[in-house]
Short mmCIF file of C-alpha atoms and ligand atoms in Angstrom, two decimals:
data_model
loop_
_atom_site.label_atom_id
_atom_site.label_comp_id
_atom_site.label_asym_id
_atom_site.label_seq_id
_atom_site.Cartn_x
_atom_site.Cartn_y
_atom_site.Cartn_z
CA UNK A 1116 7.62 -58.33 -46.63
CA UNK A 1117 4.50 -57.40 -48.10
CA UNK A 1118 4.04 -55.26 -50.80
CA UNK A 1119 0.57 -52.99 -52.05
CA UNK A 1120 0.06 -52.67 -55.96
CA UNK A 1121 -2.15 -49.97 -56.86
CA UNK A 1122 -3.28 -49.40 -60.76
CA UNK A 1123 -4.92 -45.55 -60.68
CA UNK A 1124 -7.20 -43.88 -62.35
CA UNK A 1125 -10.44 -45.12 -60.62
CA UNK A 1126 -12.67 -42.79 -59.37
CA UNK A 1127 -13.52 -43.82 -55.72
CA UNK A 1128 -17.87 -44.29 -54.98
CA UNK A 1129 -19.55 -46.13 -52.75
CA UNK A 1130 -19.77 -46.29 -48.72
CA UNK A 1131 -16.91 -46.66 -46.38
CA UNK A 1132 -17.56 -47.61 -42.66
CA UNK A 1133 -15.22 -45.00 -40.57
CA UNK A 1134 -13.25 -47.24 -37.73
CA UNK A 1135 -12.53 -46.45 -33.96
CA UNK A 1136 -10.03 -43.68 -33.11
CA UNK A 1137 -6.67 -45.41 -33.39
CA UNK A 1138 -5.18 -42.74 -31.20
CA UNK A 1139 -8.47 -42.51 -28.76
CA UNK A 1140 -7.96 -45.94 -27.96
CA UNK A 1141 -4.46 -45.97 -27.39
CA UNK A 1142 -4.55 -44.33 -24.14
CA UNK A 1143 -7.66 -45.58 -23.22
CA UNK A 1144 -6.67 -48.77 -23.04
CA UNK A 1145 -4.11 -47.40 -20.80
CA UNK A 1146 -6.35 -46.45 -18.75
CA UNK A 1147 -7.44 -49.71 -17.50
CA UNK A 1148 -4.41 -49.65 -15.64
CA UNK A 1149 -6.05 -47.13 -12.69
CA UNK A 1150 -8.63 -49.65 -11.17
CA UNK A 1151 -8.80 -53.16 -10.31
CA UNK A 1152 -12.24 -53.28 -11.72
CA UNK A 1153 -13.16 -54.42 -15.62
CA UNK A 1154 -13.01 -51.68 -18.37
CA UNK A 1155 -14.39 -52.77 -21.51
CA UNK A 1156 -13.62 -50.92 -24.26
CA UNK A 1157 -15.97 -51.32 -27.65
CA UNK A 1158 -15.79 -49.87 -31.04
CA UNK A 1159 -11.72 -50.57 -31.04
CA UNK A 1160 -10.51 -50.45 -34.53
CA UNK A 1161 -8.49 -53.81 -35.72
CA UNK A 1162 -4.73 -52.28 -35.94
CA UNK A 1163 -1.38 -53.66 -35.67
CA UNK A 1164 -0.88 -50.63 -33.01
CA UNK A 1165 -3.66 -52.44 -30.74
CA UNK A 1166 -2.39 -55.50 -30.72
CA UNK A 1167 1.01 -54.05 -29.37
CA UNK A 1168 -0.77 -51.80 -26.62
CA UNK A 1169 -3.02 -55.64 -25.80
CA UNK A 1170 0.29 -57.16 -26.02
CA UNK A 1171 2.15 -54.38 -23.40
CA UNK A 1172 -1.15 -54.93 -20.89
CA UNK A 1173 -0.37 -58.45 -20.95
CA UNK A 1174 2.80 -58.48 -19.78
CA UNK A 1175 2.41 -55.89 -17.62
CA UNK A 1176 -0.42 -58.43 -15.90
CA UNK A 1177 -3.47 -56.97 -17.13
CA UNK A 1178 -6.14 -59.65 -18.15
CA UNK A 1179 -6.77 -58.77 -21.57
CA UNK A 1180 -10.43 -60.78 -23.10
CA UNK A 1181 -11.87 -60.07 -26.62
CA UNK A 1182 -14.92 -60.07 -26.71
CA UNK A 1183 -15.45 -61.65 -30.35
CA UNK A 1184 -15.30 -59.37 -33.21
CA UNK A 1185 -19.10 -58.75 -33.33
CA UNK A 1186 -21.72 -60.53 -35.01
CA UNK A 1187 -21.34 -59.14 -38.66
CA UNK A 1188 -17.77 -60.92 -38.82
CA UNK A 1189 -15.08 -58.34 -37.45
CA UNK A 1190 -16.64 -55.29 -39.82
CA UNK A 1191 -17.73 -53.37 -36.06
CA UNK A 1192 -14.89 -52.68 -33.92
CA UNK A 1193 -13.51 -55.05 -31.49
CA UNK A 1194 -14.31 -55.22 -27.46
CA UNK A 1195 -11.86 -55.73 -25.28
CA UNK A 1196 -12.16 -56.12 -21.87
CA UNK A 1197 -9.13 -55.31 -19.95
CA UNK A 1198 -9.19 -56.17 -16.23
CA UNK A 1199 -5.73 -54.73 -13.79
CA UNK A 1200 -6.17 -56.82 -11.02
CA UNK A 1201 -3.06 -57.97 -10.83
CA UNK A 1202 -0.08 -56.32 -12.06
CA UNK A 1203 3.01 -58.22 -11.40
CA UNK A 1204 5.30 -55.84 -13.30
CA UNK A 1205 5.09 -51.90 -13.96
CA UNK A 1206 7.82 -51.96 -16.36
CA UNK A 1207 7.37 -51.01 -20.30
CA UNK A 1208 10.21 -52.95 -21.89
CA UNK A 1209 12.52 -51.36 -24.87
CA UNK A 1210 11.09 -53.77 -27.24
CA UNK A 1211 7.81 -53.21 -27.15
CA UNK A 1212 8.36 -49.15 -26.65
CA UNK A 1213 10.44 -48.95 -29.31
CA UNK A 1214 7.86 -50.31 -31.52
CA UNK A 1215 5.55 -48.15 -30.34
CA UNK A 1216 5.61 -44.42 -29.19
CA UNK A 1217 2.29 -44.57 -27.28
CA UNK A 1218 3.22 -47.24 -25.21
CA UNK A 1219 4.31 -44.47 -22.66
CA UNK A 1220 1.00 -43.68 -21.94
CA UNK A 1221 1.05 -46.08 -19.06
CA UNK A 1222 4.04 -44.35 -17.31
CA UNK A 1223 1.14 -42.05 -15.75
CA UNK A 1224 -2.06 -44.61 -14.76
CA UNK A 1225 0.67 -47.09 -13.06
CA UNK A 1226 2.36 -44.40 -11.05
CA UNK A 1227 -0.58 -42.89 -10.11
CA UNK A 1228 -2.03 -46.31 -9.13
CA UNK A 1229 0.73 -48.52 -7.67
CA UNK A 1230 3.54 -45.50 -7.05
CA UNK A 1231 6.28 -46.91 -9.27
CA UNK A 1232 6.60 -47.02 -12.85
CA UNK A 1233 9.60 -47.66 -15.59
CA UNK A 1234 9.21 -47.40 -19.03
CA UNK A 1235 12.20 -47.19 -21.53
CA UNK A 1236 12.98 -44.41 -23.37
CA UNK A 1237 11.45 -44.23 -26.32
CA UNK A 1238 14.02 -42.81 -28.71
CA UNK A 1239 14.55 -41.12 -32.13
CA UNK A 1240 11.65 -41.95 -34.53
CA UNK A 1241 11.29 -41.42 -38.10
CA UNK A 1242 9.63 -38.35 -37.84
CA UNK A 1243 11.96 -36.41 -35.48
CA UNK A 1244 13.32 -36.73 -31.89
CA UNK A 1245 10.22 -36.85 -30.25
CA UNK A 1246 11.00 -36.82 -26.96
CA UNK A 1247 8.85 -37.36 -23.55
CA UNK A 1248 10.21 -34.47 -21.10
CA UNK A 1249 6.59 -32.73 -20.64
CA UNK A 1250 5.49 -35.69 -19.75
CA UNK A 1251 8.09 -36.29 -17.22
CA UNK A 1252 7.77 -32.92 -16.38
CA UNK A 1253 3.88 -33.09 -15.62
CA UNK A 1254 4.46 -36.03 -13.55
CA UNK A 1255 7.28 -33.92 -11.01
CA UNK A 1256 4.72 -31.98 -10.76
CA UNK A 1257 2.31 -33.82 -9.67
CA UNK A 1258 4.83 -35.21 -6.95
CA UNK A 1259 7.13 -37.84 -8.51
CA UNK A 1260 10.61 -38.39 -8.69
CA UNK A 1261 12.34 -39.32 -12.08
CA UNK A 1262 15.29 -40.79 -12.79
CA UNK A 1263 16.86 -41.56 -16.19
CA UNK A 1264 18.53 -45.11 -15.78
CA UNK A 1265 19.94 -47.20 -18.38
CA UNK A 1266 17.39 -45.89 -21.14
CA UNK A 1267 14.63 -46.51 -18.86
CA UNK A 1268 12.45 -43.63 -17.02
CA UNK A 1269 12.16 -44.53 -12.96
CA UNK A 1270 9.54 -42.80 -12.07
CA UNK A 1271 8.38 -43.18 -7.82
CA UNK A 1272 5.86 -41.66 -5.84
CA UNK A 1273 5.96 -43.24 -2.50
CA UNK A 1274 3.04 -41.69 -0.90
CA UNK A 1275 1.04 -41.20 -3.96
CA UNK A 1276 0.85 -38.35 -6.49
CA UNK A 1277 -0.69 -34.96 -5.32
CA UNK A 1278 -2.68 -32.65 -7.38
CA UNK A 1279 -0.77 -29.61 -8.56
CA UNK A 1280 -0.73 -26.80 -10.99
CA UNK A 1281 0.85 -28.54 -14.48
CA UNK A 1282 1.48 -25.56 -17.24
CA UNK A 1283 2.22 -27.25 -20.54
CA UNK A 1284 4.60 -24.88 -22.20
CA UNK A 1285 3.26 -25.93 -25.59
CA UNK A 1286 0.34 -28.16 -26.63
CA UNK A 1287 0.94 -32.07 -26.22
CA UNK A 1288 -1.20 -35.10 -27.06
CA UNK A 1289 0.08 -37.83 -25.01
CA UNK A 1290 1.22 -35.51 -22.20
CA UNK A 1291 -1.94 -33.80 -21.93
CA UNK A 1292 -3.29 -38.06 -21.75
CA UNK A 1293 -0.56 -38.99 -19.63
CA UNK A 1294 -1.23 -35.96 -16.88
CA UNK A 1295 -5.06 -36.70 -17.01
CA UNK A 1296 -4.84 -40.46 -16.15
CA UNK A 1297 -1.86 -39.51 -13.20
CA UNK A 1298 -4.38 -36.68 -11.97
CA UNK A 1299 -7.45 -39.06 -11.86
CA UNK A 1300 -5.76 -40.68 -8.77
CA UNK A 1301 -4.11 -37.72 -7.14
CA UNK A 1302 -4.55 -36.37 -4.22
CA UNK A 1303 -6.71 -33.38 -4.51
CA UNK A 1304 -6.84 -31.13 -7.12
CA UNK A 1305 -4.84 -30.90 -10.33
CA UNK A 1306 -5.32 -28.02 -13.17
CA UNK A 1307 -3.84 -28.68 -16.52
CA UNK A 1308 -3.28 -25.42 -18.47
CA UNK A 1309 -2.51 -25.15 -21.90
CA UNK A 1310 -3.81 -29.19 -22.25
CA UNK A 1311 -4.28 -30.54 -25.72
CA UNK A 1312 -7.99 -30.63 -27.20
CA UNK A 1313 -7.98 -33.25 -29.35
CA UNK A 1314 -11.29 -35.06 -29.50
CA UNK A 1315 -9.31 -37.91 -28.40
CA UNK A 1316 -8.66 -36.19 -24.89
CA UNK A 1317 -12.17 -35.26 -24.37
CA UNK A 1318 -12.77 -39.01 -24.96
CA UNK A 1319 -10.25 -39.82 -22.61
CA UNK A 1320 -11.87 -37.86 -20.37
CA UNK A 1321 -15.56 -38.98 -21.03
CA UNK A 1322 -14.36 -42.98 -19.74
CA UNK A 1323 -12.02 -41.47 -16.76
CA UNK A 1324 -15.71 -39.76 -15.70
CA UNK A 1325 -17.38 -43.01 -16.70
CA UNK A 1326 -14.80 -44.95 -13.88
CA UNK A 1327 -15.88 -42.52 -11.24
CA UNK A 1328 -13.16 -39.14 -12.25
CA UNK A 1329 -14.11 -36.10 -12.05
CA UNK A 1330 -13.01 -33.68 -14.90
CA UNK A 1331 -14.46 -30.06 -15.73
CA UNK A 1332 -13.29 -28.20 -18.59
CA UNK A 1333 -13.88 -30.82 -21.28
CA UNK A 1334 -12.89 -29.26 -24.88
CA UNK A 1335 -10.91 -26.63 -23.59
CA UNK A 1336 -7.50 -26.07 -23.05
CA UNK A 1337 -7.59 -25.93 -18.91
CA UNK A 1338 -8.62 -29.39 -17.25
CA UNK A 1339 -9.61 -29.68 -13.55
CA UNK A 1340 -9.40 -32.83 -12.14
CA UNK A 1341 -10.47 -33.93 -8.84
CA UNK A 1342 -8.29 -36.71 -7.47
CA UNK A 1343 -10.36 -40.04 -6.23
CA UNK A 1344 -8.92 -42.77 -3.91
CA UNK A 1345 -9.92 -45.30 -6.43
CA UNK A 1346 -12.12 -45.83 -9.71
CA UNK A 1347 -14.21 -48.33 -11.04
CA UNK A 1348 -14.51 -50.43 -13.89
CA UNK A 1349 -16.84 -48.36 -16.85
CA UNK A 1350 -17.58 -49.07 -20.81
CA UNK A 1351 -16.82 -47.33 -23.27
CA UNK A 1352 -17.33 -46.95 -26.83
CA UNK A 1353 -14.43 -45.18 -28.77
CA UNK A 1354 -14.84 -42.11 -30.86
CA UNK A 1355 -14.41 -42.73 -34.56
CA UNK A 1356 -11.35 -42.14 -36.33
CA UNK A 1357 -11.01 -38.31 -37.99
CA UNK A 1358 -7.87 -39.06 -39.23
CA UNK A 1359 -8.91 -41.51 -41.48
CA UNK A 1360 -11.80 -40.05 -42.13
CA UNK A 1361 -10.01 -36.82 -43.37
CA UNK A 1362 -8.26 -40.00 -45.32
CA UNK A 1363 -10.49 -41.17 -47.29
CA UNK A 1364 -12.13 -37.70 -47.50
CA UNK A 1365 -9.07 -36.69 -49.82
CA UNK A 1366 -8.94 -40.33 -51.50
CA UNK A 1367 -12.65 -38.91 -52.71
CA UNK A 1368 -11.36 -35.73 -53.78
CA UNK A 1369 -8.35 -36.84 -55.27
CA UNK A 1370 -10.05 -39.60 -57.48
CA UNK A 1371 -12.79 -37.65 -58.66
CA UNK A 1372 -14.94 -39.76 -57.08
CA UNK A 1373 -17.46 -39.83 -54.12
CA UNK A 1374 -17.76 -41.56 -50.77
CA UNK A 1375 -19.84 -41.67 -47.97
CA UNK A 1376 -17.90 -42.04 -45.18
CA UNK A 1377 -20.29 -43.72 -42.05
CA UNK A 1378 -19.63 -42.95 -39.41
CA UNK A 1379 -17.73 -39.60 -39.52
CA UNK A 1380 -17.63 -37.17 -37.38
CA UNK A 1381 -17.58 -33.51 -39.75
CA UNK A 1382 -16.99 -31.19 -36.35
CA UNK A 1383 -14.22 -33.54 -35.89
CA UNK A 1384 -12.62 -32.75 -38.98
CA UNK A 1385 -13.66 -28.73 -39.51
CA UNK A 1386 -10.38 -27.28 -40.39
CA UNK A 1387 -9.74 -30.12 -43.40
CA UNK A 1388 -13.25 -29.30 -44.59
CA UNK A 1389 -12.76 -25.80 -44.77
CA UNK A 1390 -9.88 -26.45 -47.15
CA UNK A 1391 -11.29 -29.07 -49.30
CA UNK A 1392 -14.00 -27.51 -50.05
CA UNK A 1393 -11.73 -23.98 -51.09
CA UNK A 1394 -9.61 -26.61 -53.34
CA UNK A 1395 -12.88 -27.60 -55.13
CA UNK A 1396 -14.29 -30.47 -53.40
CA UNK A 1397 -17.98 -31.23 -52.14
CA UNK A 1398 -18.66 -32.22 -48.34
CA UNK A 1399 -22.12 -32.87 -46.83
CA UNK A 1400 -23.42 -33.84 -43.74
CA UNK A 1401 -25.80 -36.55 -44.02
CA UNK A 1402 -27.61 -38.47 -41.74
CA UNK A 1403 -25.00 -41.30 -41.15
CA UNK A 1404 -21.82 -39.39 -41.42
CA UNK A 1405 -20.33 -37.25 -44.33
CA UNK A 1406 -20.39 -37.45 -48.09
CA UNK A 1407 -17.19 -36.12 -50.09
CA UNK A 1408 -17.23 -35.93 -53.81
CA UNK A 1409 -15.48 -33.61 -56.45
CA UNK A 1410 -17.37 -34.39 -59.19
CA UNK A 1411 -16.63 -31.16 -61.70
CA UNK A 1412 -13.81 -29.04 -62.56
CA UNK A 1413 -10.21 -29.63 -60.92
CA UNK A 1414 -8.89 -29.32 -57.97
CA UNK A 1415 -7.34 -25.94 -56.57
CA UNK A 1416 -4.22 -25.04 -54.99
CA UNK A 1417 -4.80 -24.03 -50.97
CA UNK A 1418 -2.19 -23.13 -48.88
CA UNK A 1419 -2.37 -25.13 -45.03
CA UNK A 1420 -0.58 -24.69 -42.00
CA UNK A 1421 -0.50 -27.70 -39.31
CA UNK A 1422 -1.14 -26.84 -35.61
CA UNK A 1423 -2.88 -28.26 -32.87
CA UNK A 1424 -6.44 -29.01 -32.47
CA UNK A 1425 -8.47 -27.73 -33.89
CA UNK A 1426 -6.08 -26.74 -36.45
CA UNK A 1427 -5.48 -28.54 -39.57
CA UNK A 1428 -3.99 -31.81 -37.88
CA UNK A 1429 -0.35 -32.66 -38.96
CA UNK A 1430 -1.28 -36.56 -39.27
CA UNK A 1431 -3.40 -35.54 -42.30
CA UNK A 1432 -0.07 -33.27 -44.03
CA UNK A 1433 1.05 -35.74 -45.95
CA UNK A 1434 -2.11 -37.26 -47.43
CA UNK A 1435 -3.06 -33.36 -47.84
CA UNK A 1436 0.36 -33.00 -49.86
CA UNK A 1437 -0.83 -35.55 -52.11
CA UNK A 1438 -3.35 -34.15 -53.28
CA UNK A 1439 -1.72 -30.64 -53.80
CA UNK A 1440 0.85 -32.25 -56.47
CA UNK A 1441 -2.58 -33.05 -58.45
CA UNK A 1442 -3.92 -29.44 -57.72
CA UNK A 1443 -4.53 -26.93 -60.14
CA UNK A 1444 -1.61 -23.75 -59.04
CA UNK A 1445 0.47 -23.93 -56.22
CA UNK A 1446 0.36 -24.70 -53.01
CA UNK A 1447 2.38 -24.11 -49.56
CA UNK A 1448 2.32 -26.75 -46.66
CA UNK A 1449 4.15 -25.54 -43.48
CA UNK A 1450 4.70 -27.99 -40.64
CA UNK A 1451 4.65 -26.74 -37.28
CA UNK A 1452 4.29 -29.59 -34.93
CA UNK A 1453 6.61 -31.77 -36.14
CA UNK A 1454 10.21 -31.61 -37.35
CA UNK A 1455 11.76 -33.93 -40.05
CA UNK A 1456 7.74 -34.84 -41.39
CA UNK A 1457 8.52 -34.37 -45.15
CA UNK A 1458 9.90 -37.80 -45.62
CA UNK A 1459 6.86 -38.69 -48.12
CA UNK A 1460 8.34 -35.69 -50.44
CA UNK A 1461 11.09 -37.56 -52.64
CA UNK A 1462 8.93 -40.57 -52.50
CA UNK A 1463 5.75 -37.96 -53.99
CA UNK A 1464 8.49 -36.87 -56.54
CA UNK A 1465 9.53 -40.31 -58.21
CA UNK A 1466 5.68 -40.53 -59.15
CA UNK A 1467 5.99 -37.04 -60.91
CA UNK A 1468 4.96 -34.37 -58.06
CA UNK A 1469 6.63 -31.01 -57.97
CA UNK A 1470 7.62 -30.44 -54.72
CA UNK A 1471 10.14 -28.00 -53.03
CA UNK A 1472 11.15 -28.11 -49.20
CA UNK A 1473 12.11 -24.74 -47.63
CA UNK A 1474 12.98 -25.59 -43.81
CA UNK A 1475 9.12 -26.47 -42.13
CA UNK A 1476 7.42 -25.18 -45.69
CA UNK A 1477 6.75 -27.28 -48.52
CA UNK A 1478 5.70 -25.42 -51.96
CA UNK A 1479 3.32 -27.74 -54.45
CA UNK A 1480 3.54 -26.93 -57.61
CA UNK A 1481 0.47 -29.22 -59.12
CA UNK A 1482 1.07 -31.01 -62.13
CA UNK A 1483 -2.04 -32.69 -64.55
CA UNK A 1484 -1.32 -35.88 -63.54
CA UNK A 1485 1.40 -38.77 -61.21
CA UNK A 1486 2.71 -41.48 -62.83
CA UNK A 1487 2.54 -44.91 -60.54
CA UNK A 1488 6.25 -45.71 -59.33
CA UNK A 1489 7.73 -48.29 -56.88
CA UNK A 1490 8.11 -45.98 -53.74
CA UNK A 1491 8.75 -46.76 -50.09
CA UNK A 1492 6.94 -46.19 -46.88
CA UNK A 1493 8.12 -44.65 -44.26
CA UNK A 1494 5.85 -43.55 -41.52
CA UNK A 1495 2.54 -44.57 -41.26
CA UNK A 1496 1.17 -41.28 -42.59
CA UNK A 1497 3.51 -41.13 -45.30
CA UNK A 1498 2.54 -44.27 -46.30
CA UNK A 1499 -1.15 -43.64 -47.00
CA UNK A 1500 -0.20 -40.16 -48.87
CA UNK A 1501 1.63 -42.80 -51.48
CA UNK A 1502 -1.41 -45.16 -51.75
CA UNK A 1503 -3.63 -41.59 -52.07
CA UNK A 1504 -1.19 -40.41 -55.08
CA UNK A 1505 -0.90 -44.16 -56.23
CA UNK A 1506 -4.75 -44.27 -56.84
CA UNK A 1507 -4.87 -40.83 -58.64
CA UNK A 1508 -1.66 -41.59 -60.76
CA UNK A 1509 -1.47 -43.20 -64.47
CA UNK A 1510 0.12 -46.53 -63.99
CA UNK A 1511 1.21 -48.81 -61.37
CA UNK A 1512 2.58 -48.27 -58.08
CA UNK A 1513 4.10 -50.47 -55.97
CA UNK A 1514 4.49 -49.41 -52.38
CA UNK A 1515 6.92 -51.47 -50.56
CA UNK A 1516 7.19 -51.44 -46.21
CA UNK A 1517 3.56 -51.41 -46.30
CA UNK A 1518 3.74 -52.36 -42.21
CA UNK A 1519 3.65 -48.94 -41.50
CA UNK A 1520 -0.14 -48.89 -42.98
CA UNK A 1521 -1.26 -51.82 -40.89
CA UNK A 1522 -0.39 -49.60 -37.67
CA UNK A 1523 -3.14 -47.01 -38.68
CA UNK A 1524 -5.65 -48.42 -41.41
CA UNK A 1525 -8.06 -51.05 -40.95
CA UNK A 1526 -8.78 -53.34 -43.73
CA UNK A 1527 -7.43 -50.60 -46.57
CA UNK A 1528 -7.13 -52.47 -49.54
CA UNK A 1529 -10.74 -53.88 -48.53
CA UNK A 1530 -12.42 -50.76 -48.07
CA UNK A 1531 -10.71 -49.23 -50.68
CA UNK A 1532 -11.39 -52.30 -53.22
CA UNK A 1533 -14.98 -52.14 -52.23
CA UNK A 1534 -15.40 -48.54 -53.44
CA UNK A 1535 -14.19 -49.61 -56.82
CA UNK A 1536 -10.17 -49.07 -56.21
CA UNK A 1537 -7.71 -51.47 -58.75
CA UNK A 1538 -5.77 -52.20 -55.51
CA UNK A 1539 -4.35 -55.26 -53.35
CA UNK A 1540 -2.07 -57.17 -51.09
CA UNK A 1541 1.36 -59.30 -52.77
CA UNK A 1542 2.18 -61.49 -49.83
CA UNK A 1543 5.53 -62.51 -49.64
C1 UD1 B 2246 -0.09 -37.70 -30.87
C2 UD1 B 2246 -0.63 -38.68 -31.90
C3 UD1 B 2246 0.07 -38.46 -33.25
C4 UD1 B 2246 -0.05 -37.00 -33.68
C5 UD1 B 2246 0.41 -36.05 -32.56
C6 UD1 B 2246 0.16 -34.59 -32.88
C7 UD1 B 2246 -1.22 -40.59 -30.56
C8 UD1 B 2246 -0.96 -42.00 -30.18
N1 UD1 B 2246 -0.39 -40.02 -31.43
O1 UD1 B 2246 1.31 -37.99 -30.72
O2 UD1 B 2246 -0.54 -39.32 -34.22
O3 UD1 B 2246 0.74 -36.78 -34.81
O4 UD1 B 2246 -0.28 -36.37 -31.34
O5 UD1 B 2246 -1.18 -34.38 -33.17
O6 UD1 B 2246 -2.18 -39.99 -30.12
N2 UD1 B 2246 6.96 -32.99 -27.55
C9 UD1 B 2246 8.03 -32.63 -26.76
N3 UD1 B 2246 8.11 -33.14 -25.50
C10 UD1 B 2246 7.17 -33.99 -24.99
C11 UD1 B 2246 6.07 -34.35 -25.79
C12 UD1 B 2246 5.98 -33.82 -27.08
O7 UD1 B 2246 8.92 -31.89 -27.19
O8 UD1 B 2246 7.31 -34.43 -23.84
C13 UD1 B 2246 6.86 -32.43 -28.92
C14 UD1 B 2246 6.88 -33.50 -30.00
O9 UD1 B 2246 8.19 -33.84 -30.37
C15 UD1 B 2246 6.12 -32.80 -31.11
C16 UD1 B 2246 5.07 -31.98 -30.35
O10 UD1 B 2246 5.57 -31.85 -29.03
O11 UD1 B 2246 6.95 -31.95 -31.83
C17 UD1 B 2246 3.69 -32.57 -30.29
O12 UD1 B 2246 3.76 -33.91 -29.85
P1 UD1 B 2246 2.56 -34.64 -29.09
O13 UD1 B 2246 1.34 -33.81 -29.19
O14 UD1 B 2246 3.03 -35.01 -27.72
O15 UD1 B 2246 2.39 -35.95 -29.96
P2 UD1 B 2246 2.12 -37.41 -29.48
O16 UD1 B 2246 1.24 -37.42 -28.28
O17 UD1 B 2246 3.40 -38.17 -29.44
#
């Protein structure tokens, strides 16, 4: 299994190219699955997660192309262009679900399209149960019948789905996603309330407009969609990634170093630049994306509460945790969207961090400086908080399950190398 060694200390400058959305172009490649026509999706970032979502399509019968990897050697995103003509199969098999989470997100485009769709159960995951029943919910609603068999979800809709009232008791990502894509196809007239508005749903809904949907309410937390017979085939370039942009944002701060980070999107990531710039660091807009530096004096203890967009996003927690242990004072992280995400806490503490849990609240004590440590990955977020802590910390550190990173981060070592990190890759 591979393995990352990191030697810290270096202050992080130069220019880092911002990927696609990881979790934008999850479901959008789902979406392929509501038309018989081509959608080709560009700017798609070159992750492990993907490949498993190009692998799913595949079985399911989707023709999946790629399109090259651009003519400056893979560094723009990929294209893919993802034709549903015909789908043999509408089941989502336990191996590849299992793997990964998202690959539910087809459980609403195929029973919207061809009236029948299984897809196993996805399980326990590392960072709590998890579990799917708004999603099976919203599609009842919408006129399906569900059945739990075996581990798999049997969902059936005859006569097609038909546009309903869905009220999402609390915010969800892939629900909201999962709803949208079902709706698209409906018959008549479908309003989400209480939908997520994650950039990655408006962009969602941006390509379902681009195939011939028709969504109001973009940005907000009440969709309208206006069931069509059929769409079309559309392009569509994906959003960039503000999770790792927020990343790398704290890999600046946390170094003492400065990046530009092309690309970025700063509305994208307004709640983390609030708070970076109260624990000391620098952000500006400029005209390709964002610059983050902390170039004087330490960085400050803020306190930071996780909640849905456009709160401060729980997928940057654990990066943000990391660079609390280096912060000057103490700090107090409280988790509200996730149970059980505070696995990256004893690994934080064998490189020196003062950290206690208290139920969904962390408290940061900061201390002057880590001390590199073999530590373990353990969920994809997690993982990158250890290479952030790794870079800032005397020493070596060795992180070991480093698979986890390759589900999220494109190229990491390589970006991270070229902005003057002592990192890399031990193949095994
Ligand atoms: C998406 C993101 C993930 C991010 C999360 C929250 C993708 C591929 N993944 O995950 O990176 O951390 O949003 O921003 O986009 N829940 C239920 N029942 C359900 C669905 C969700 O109880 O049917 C709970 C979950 O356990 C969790 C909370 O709702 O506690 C939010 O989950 P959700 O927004 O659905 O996350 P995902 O879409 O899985």
């Amino acid at each position: 299994m591979d393995r990352i060694r990191i030697r810290g200390g270096q202050p992080l400058q130069g220019r880092l190219a911002i990927a696609g959305a990881k979790n934008a172009a999850l479901p959008l490649m789902a979406a392929c699955l509501l038309t018989d026509e081509t959608l080709t999706l560009s700017n798609l970032p070159h992750l492990a997660d993907i490949a498993t979502m190009a692998h799913l399509l595949g079985e399911l019968g989707v023709q999946v192309t790629m399109d090259g990897s651009g003519p400056d050697g893979g560094q723009a995103g990929r294209v893919l262009q993802l034709t549903a003509t015909d789908v043999r199969d509408v089941t989502a098999p336990y191996d590849l679900v299992r793997k990964m989470r998202a690959s539910v997100l087809v459980l609403g485009p195929m029973l919207a399209r061809f009236g029948r769709s299984r897809v196993s159960l996805p399980g326990g995951c590392a960072i709590g149960t998890r579990p799917v029943d708004l999603h099976l919910k919203a599609m009842a609603q919408l006129g399906a019948e569900i059945e739990l068999k075996e581990g798999y979800i049997e969902a059936r809709a005859p006569r097609g789905l038909c546009g309903n009232r869905v009220v999402f008791p609390f915010v969800t990502v892939g629900g909201t996603e999962n709803a949208l894509m079902a709706a698209a196809l409906a018959k008549g007239e479908t309003v989400l309330t209480n939908a997520a508005r994650e950039p990655e749903i408006a962009d969602l809904a941006h390509c379902l407009i681009a195939m011939g949907a028709e969504i109001e309410g973009i940005g907000s937390d009440t969709l309208t969609v206006q069931g069509r017979e059929r769409l079309h085939g559309a392009r569509h370039a994906v959003l960039p990634d503000r999770i790792e942009t927020g990343t790398y944002a704290m890999a600046a701060a946390i170094t003492g170093g400065s990046l530009d980070l092309v690309g970025a999107r700063q509305e994208h990531i307004a709640a983390l630049t609030e708070v970076l710039r109260r624990a000391g660091a620098e952000v500006t807009p400029t005209a390709s994306g964002l610059q983050v530096s902390r170039r004087n004096g330490p960085i400050r203890g803020v306190d930071v509460m996780t909640e849905p967009y456009p709160g401060f996003p729980t997928d940057l927690q654990a990066q943000f945790m990391a660079l609390m242990a280096v912060a000057e004072g103490a700090a107090m992280v409280t988790e509200t969207v996730f149970e059980n995400r505070f696995m990256h806490v004893p690994e934080l503490a064998r490189m020196g961090a003062d950290i206690n849990v208290h139920g969904a609240s962390a408290i940061i004590r900061g201390v002057h400086k880590l001390s590199g440590a073999p530590v373990m990955a353990t969920d994809l977020r997690a993982s990158v908080s250890l290479v952030l802590a790794g870079l800032a910390a005397e020493g070596e550190t060795i992180l070991n399950r480093v698979y986890h990173l390759d589900r999220g981060y494109e190229r990491l070592e390589e970006k991270l190398v070229a902005c003057g990190a002592d990192i890399e890759r031990l193949r095994y």
